[in-house]
Amino acid sequence: MRFCRFGEGRLGLVEGANVRDVTAALDVLPGCRYPLPTYDVLIANLEEVAERARTIAAAPVLPLSSLKLLSPVANPGKIVAAPVNYGKHAQEVRDNPALHNNNPALLKSIHTIGLFLKATSSLTGPGEGIALRMLDRRNDHEVELAFVIGKEARQVSRRDALQYVAGYAIGLDITIRGQEDRSFRKSPDTYTVLGPWLVTADEIPNPGALDLQLSVNGELRQKSNTRDMILGVPELIELASSFYTLYPGDVVITGTPEGVGPLAPGDTIEAFVESVGSMEVKVRAASEAPAAGHA
Ligand code: MN
């Protein structure tokens, strides 16, 4: 199943070029009182929501192209990110001072530096677009396979890891180049794009053999396959869950392949991950108002 979120907090099932509005299925979620859970309630109850969604016979059908798509996860407790997780990207960073800025933390391997976290407030959907800050500095695109944790994971071995995945999406890890810590440079509002929808894990038995690519204004910039990841999805879950508990709705972005490059206001990104789909994302300056959206 392919779950999308759109408009004002609506829930849809993507079926080809159409979306069935199954927002009514959210009624199965438990009511919440303060203090709210620190995990995503929809992802924690995804099977119940899916079951209810299947029974909504008269769900309105909307053309996908008319919808403003939001992040398929509304309230992740954390966004975990893998640095330098493709060999050729590690090499391009070492070779290019505009990428590493003589920042020693950028020249070390993932085995040495581990994972990092991005602010959850950086999360946005493809229909909302990217609002660039620090326009006097390089702002780069990074296309990544993203996955969403489906149940609590503590000290999980790589052998068992895939059963903790709820589903997959495309992640864009937008990055200001410079000296600051990764978590700071990669956490402005809209610098984590998740979309276009969540493909449930049953549809992707092997996340380690997926083509992915990114174009800017029609020009191909990044093209690779997840088999080139240094740590694959099972190894990333093993590593992350050895340091902290992963909760339903936690988003993990798995690192970018080579071909990162600068973005500017006015650009249009087209990103693709095999078995997930593709999404178009508009880039603007943070000082500009977002483009008037549709539904
Ligand atoms: Mn990245």
GROMACS .gro file of C-alpha atoms and ligand atoms in nm:
model
  296
    1MET     CA    1   0.000   0.000   0.000
    2ARG     CA    2   0.104   0.357  -0.066
    3PHE     CA    3  -0.005   0.607   0.197
    4CYS     CA    4   0.016   0.978   0.129
    5ARG     CA    5  -0.075   1.282   0.334
    6PHE     CA    6  -0.209   1.588   0.159
    7GLY     CA    7  -0.398   1.913   0.201
    8GLU     CA    8  -0.492   1.993   0.560
    9GLY     CA    9  -0.383   1.672   0.729
   10ARG     CA   10  -0.575   1.433   0.500
   11LEU     CA   11  -0.475   1.071   0.445
   12GLY     CA   12  -0.479   0.904   0.104
   13LEU     CA   13  -0.412   0.573  -0.063
   14VAL     CA   14  -0.223   0.617  -0.389
   15GLU     CA   15  -0.361   0.399  -0.668
   16GLY     CA   16  -0.194   0.478  -1.001
   17ALA     CA   17  -0.270   0.837  -1.096
   18ASN     CA   18  -0.543   0.867  -0.833
   19VAL     CA   19  -0.565   0.901  -0.456
   20ARG     CA   20  -0.850   0.759  -0.249
   21ASP     CA   21  -0.922   0.993   0.041
   22VAL     CA   22  -0.930   0.759   0.342
   23THR     CA   23  -0.901   1.030   0.609
   24ALA     CA   24  -1.193   0.866   0.793
   25ALA     CA   25  -0.964   0.570   0.873
   26LEU     CA   26  -0.776   0.799   1.117
   27ASP     CA   27  -1.077   0.752   1.348
   28VAL     CA   28  -0.921   0.421   1.463
   29LEU     CA   29  -0.630   0.609   1.622
   30PRO     CA   30  -0.639   0.639   2.001
   31GLY     CA   31  -0.732   0.979   2.135
   32CYS     CA   32  -0.431   1.154   2.286
   33ARG     CA   33  -0.407   1.377   2.591
   34TYR     CA   34  -0.109   1.574   2.711
   35PRO     CA   35   0.167   1.466   2.743
   36LEU     CA   36   0.151   1.349   2.381
   37PRO     CA   37   0.345   1.040   2.271
   38THR     CA   38   0.696   1.108   2.142
   39TYR     CA   39   0.644   0.874   1.848
   40ASP     CA   40   0.416   0.894   1.544
   41VAL     CA   41   0.069   0.764   1.631
   42LEU     CA   42  -0.032   0.691   1.271
   43ILE     CA   43   0.277   0.478   1.201
   44ALA     CA   44   0.241   0.301   1.537
   45ASN     CA   45  -0.111   0.195   1.432
   46LEU     CA   46  -0.052   0.159   1.059
   47GLU     CA   47  -0.196  -0.191   1.030
   48GLU     CA   48  -0.523  -0.091   1.200
   49VAL     CA   49  -0.547   0.219   0.981
   50ALA     CA   50  -0.480   0.010   0.666
   51GLU     CA   51  -0.745  -0.239   0.764
   52ARG     CA   52  -1.001   0.037   0.820
   53ALA     CA   53  -0.898   0.215   0.496
   54ARG     CA   54  -0.971  -0.098   0.293
   55THR     CA   55  -1.328  -0.101   0.418
   56ILE     CA   56  -1.411   0.259   0.318
   57ALA     CA   57  -1.607   0.180   0.005
   58ALA     CA   58  -1.718   0.531  -0.084
   59ALA     CA   59  -1.385   0.708  -0.041
   60PRO     CA   60  -1.362   1.012  -0.271
   61VAL     CA   61  -1.115   0.960  -0.559
   62LEU     CA   62  -0.892   1.258  -0.641
   63PRO     CA   63  -0.635   1.304  -0.918
   64LEU     CA   64  -0.287   1.273  -0.763
   65SER     CA   65  -0.158   1.564  -0.974
   66SER     CA   66  -0.406   1.801  -0.806
   67LEU     CA   67  -0.281   1.739  -0.451
   68LYS     CA   68  -0.027   1.922  -0.238
   69LEU     CA   69   0.164   1.629  -0.088
   70LEU     CA   70   0.287   1.653   0.272
   71SER     CA   71   0.548   1.441   0.448
   72PRO     CA   72   0.392   1.093   0.483
   73VAL     CA   73   0.503   1.096   0.849
   74ALA     CA   74   0.368   1.393   1.044
   75ASN     CA   75   0.537   1.356   1.383
   76PRO     CA   76   0.860   1.156   1.379
   77GLY     CA   77   1.032   1.144   1.716
   78LYS     CA   78   1.366   1.175   1.543
   79ILE     CA   79   1.526   1.195   1.201
   80VAL     CA   80   1.835   0.976   1.187
   81ALA     CA   81   2.082   1.032   0.904
   82ALA     CA   82   2.379   0.841   0.767
   83PRO     CA   83   2.683   1.049   0.667
   84VAL     CA   84   2.916   0.950   0.378
   85ASN     CA   85   2.749   0.614   0.317
   86TYR     CA   86   2.848   0.572  -0.049
   87GLY     CA   87   3.215   0.520  -0.140
   88LYS     CA   88   3.213   0.749  -0.446
   89HIS     CA   89   3.043   1.029  -0.250
   90ALA     CA   90   3.307   0.994   0.025
   91GLN     CA   91   3.572   1.033  -0.248
   92GLU     CA   92   3.410   1.342  -0.406
   93VAL     CA   93   3.391   1.507  -0.061
   94ARG     CA   94   3.761   1.435   0.004
   95ASP     CA   95   3.854   1.569  -0.343
   96ASN     CA   96   3.655   1.896  -0.331
   97PRO     CA   97   3.729   2.174  -0.078
   98ALA     CA   98   3.389   2.331  -0.163
   99LEU     CA   99   3.232   2.019  -0.013
  100HIS     CA  100   3.459   1.949   0.286
  101ASN     CA  101   3.560   2.309   0.377
  102ASN     CA  102   3.861   2.159   0.557
  103ASN     CA  103   3.616   2.039   0.820
  104PRO     CA  104   3.791   1.734   0.966
  105ALA     CA  105   3.459   1.575   1.064
  106LEU     CA  106   3.376   1.545   0.692
  107LEU     CA  107   3.686   1.345   0.604
  108LYS     CA  108   3.619   1.051   0.837
  109SER     CA  109   3.428   0.733   0.752
  110ILE     CA  110   3.082   0.635   0.875
  111HIS     CA  111   3.249   0.359   1.078
  112THR     CA  112   3.432   0.630   1.277
  113ILE     CA  113   3.166   0.901   1.310
  114GLY     CA  114   2.848   0.695   1.328
  115LEU     CA  115   2.511   0.857   1.259
  116PHE     CA  116   2.375   1.208   1.312
  117LEU     CA  117   2.032   1.361   1.384
  118LYS     CA  118   1.840   1.629   1.200
  119ALA     CA  119   1.583   1.854   1.370
  120THR     CA  120   1.229   1.719   1.324
  121SER     CA  121   1.124   2.079   1.245
  122SER     CA  122   1.326   2.049   0.921
  123LEU     CA  123   1.073   1.800   0.781
  124THR     CA  124   0.858   1.899   0.484
  125GLY     CA  125   0.660   1.738   0.202
  126PRO     CA  126   0.724   1.756  -0.172
  127GLY     CA  127   0.421   1.982  -0.227
  128GLU     CA  128   0.553   2.236   0.023
  129GLY     CA  129   0.894   2.287  -0.137
  130ILE     CA  130   1.238   2.383  -0.007
  131ALA     CA  131   1.308   2.732   0.132
  132LEU     CA  132   1.682   2.805   0.106
  133ARG     CA  133   1.869   3.009   0.366
  134MET     CA  134   2.229   3.139   0.367
  135LEU     CA  135   2.214   3.215  -0.005
  136ASP     CA  136   2.574   3.341   0.000
  137ARG     CA  137   2.685   2.983   0.078
  138ARG     CA  138   2.651   2.657  -0.112
  139ASN     CA  139   2.321   2.476  -0.054
  140ASP     CA  140   2.339   2.122  -0.194
  141HIS     CA  141   2.089   1.850  -0.283
  142GLU     CA  142   2.132   1.494  -0.157
  143VAL     CA  143   1.891   1.222  -0.272
  144GLU     CA  144   1.859   0.926  -0.035
  145LEU     CA  145   1.653   0.616   0.026
  146ALA     CA  146   1.447   0.688   0.338
  147PHE     CA  147   1.279   0.435   0.560
  148VAL     CA  148   1.038   0.464   0.851
  149ILE     CA  149   1.055   0.253   1.166
  150GLY     CA  150   0.735   0.057   1.239
  151LYS     CA  151   0.790  -0.069   1.594
  152GLU     CA  152   1.021  -0.014   1.889
  153ALA     CA  153   1.370  -0.136   1.810
  154ARG     CA  154   1.637  -0.183   2.078
  155GLN     CA  155   1.969  -0.353   2.010
  156VAL     CA  156   1.835  -0.524   1.701
  157SER     CA  157   2.068  -0.746   1.499
  158ARG     CA  158   2.102  -0.689   1.126
  159ARG     CA  159   1.952  -1.034   1.070
  160ASP     CA  160   1.620  -0.932   1.230
  161ALA     CA  161   1.631  -0.565   1.132
  162LEU     CA  162   1.400  -0.548   0.829
  163GLN     CA  163   1.098  -0.658   1.031
  164TYR     CA  164   1.121  -0.323   1.215
  165VAL     CA  165   1.064  -0.123   0.894
  166ALA     CA  166   0.711   0.013   0.829
  167GLY     CA  167   0.791   0.139   0.482
  168TYR     CA  168   1.007   0.336   0.242
  169ALA     CA  169   1.009   0.681   0.082
  170ILE     CA  170   1.241   0.921  -0.094
  171GLY     CA  171   1.444   1.152   0.131
  172LEU     CA  172   1.615   1.476   0.034
  173ASP     CA  173   1.887   1.582   0.278
  174ILE     CA  174   1.939   1.950   0.192
  175THR     CA  175   2.272   2.081   0.316
  176ILE     CA  176   2.441   2.415   0.372
  177ARG     CA  177   2.816   2.364   0.317
  178GLY     CA  178   3.051   2.499   0.582
  179GLN     CA  179   3.225   2.453   0.913
  180GLU     CA  180   2.933   2.396   1.148
  181ASP     CA  181   2.821   2.060   1.278
  182ARG     CA  182   2.615   1.856   1.028
  183SER     CA  183   2.306   1.864   1.252
  184PHE     CA  184   2.311   2.247   1.239
  185ARG     CA  185   2.381   2.291   0.867
  186LYS     CA  186   2.118   2.033   0.765
  187SER     CA  187   1.834   2.135   0.999
  188PRO     CA  188   1.680   2.460   0.873
  189ASP     CA  189   1.303   2.439   0.813
  190THR     CA  190   1.226   2.242   0.491
  191TYR     CA  191   1.581   2.092   0.469
  192THR     CA  192   1.445   1.736   0.505
  193VAL     CA  193   1.197   1.644   0.231
  194LEU     CA  194   1.012   1.313   0.272
  195GLY     CA  195   0.782   1.186   0.001
  196PRO     CA  196   0.603   1.141  -0.220
  197TRP     CA  197   0.432   0.874  -0.008
  198LEU     CA  198   0.511   0.580   0.222
  199VAL     CA  199   0.536   0.244   0.041
  200THR     CA  200   0.471  -0.029   0.296
  201ALA     CA  201   0.762  -0.265   0.354
  202ASP     CA  202   0.586  -0.570   0.210
  203GLU     CA  203   0.624  -0.411  -0.137
  204ILE     CA  204   1.004  -0.378  -0.105
  205PRO     CA  205   1.148  -0.707   0.024
  206ASN     CA  206   1.505  -0.600  -0.064
  207PRO     CA  207   1.590  -0.232  -0.004
  208GLY     CA  208   1.951  -0.309  -0.100
  209ALA     CA  209   1.906  -0.310  -0.479
  210LEU     CA  210   1.709   0.005  -0.569
  211ASP     CA  211   1.806   0.256  -0.838
  212LEU     CA  212   1.789   0.616  -0.723
  213GLN     CA  213   1.847   0.941  -0.905
  214LEU     CA  214   1.801   1.316  -0.889
  215SER     CA  215   1.773   1.581  -1.160
  216VAL     CA  216   1.771   1.960  -1.127
  217ASN     CA  217   1.580   2.152  -1.398
  218GLY     CA  218   1.592   1.838  -1.614
  219GLU     CA  219   1.969   1.789  -1.578
  220LEU     CA  220   2.067   1.453  -1.427
  221ARG     CA  221   2.295   1.513  -1.125
  222GLN     CA  222   2.287   1.191  -0.916
  223LYS     CA  223   2.236   0.831  -1.029
  224SER     CA  224   2.325   0.522  -0.828
  225ASN     CA  225   2.185   0.210  -0.664
  226THR     CA  226   2.138   0.132  -0.295
  227ARG     CA  227   2.362  -0.174  -0.336
  228ASP     CA  228   2.652   0.076  -0.324
  229MET     CA  229   2.569   0.183   0.032
  230ILE     CA  230   2.854   0.112   0.278
  231LEU     CA  231   2.602   0.029   0.553
  232GLY     CA  232   2.274  -0.110   0.418
  233VAL     CA  233   1.932  -0.076   0.581
  234PRO     CA  234   1.980  -0.375   0.818
  235GLU     CA  235   2.324  -0.252   0.928
  236LEU     CA  236   2.193   0.103   0.984
  237ILE     CA  237   1.914  -0.030   1.209
  238GLU     CA  238   2.165  -0.243   1.399
  239LEU     CA  239   2.397   0.055   1.450
  240ALA     CA  240   2.125   0.308   1.540
  241SER     CA  241   1.942   0.074   1.779
  242SER     CA  242   2.268  -0.013   1.955
  243PHE     CA  243   2.288   0.351   2.075
  244TYR     CA  244   1.921   0.448   2.120
  245THR     CA  245   1.570   0.308   2.091
  246LEU     CA  246   1.402   0.355   1.756
  247TYR     CA  247   1.028   0.429   1.778
  248PRO     CA  248   0.741   0.402   1.530
  249GLY     CA  249   0.763   0.690   1.288
  250ASP     CA  250   1.134   0.756   1.334
  251VAL     CA  251   1.269   0.844   0.990
  252VAL     CA  252   1.610   0.719   0.874
  253ILE     CA  253   1.776   0.869   0.567
  254THR     CA  254   2.047   0.639   0.442
  255GLY     CA  255   2.309   0.864   0.284
  256THR     CA  256   2.359   1.011  -0.061
  257PRO     CA  257   2.553   0.884  -0.362
  258GLU     CA  258   2.797   1.095  -0.563
  259GLY     CA  259   2.687   1.392  -0.771
  260VAL     CA  260   2.578   1.634  -0.499
  261GLY     CA  261   2.554   1.987  -0.632
  262PRO     CA  262   2.429   2.338  -0.563
  263LEU     CA  263   2.066   2.452  -0.557
  264ALA     CA  264   1.928   2.801  -0.619
  265PRO     CA  265   1.587   2.963  -0.578
  266GLY     CA  266   1.373   2.884  -0.884
  267ASP     CA  267   1.515   2.533  -0.932
  268THR     CA  268   1.292   2.230  -0.968
  269ILE     CA  269   1.416   1.896  -0.833
  270GLU     CA  270   1.293   1.563  -0.970
  271ALA     CA  271   1.389   1.273  -0.741
  272PHE     CA  272   1.333   0.902  -0.803
  273VAL     CA  273   1.374   0.582  -0.602
  274GLU     CA  274   1.290   0.250  -0.769
  275SER     CA  275   0.978   0.076  -0.628
  276VAL     CA  276   0.883   0.399  -0.447
  277GLY     CA  277   0.822   0.648  -0.728
  278SER     CA  278   0.926   1.000  -0.812
  279MET     CA  279   0.853   1.345  -0.679
  280GLU     CA  280   0.897   1.701  -0.796
  281VAL     CA  281   1.008   1.960  -0.542
  282LYS     CA  282   1.031   2.337  -0.600
  283VAL     CA  283   1.312   2.545  -0.449
  284ARG     CA  284   1.263   2.905  -0.332
  285ALA     CA  285   1.439   3.153  -0.105
  286ALA     CA  286   1.326   3.143   0.257
  287SER     CA  287   1.250   3.515   0.228
  288GLU     CA  288   0.985   3.439  -0.040
  289ALA     CA  289   0.632   3.330   0.045
  290PRO     CA  290   0.552   2.971  -0.054
  291ALA     CA  291   0.385   2.940  -0.393
  292ALA     CA  292   0.006   2.936  -0.369
  293GLY     CA  293  -0.079   2.571  -0.336
  294HIS     CA  294  -0.369   2.360  -0.445
  295ALA     CA  295  -0.577   2.121  -0.233
  296MN      MN  296   2.285   1.304   0.352
   0.00000   0.00000   0.00000
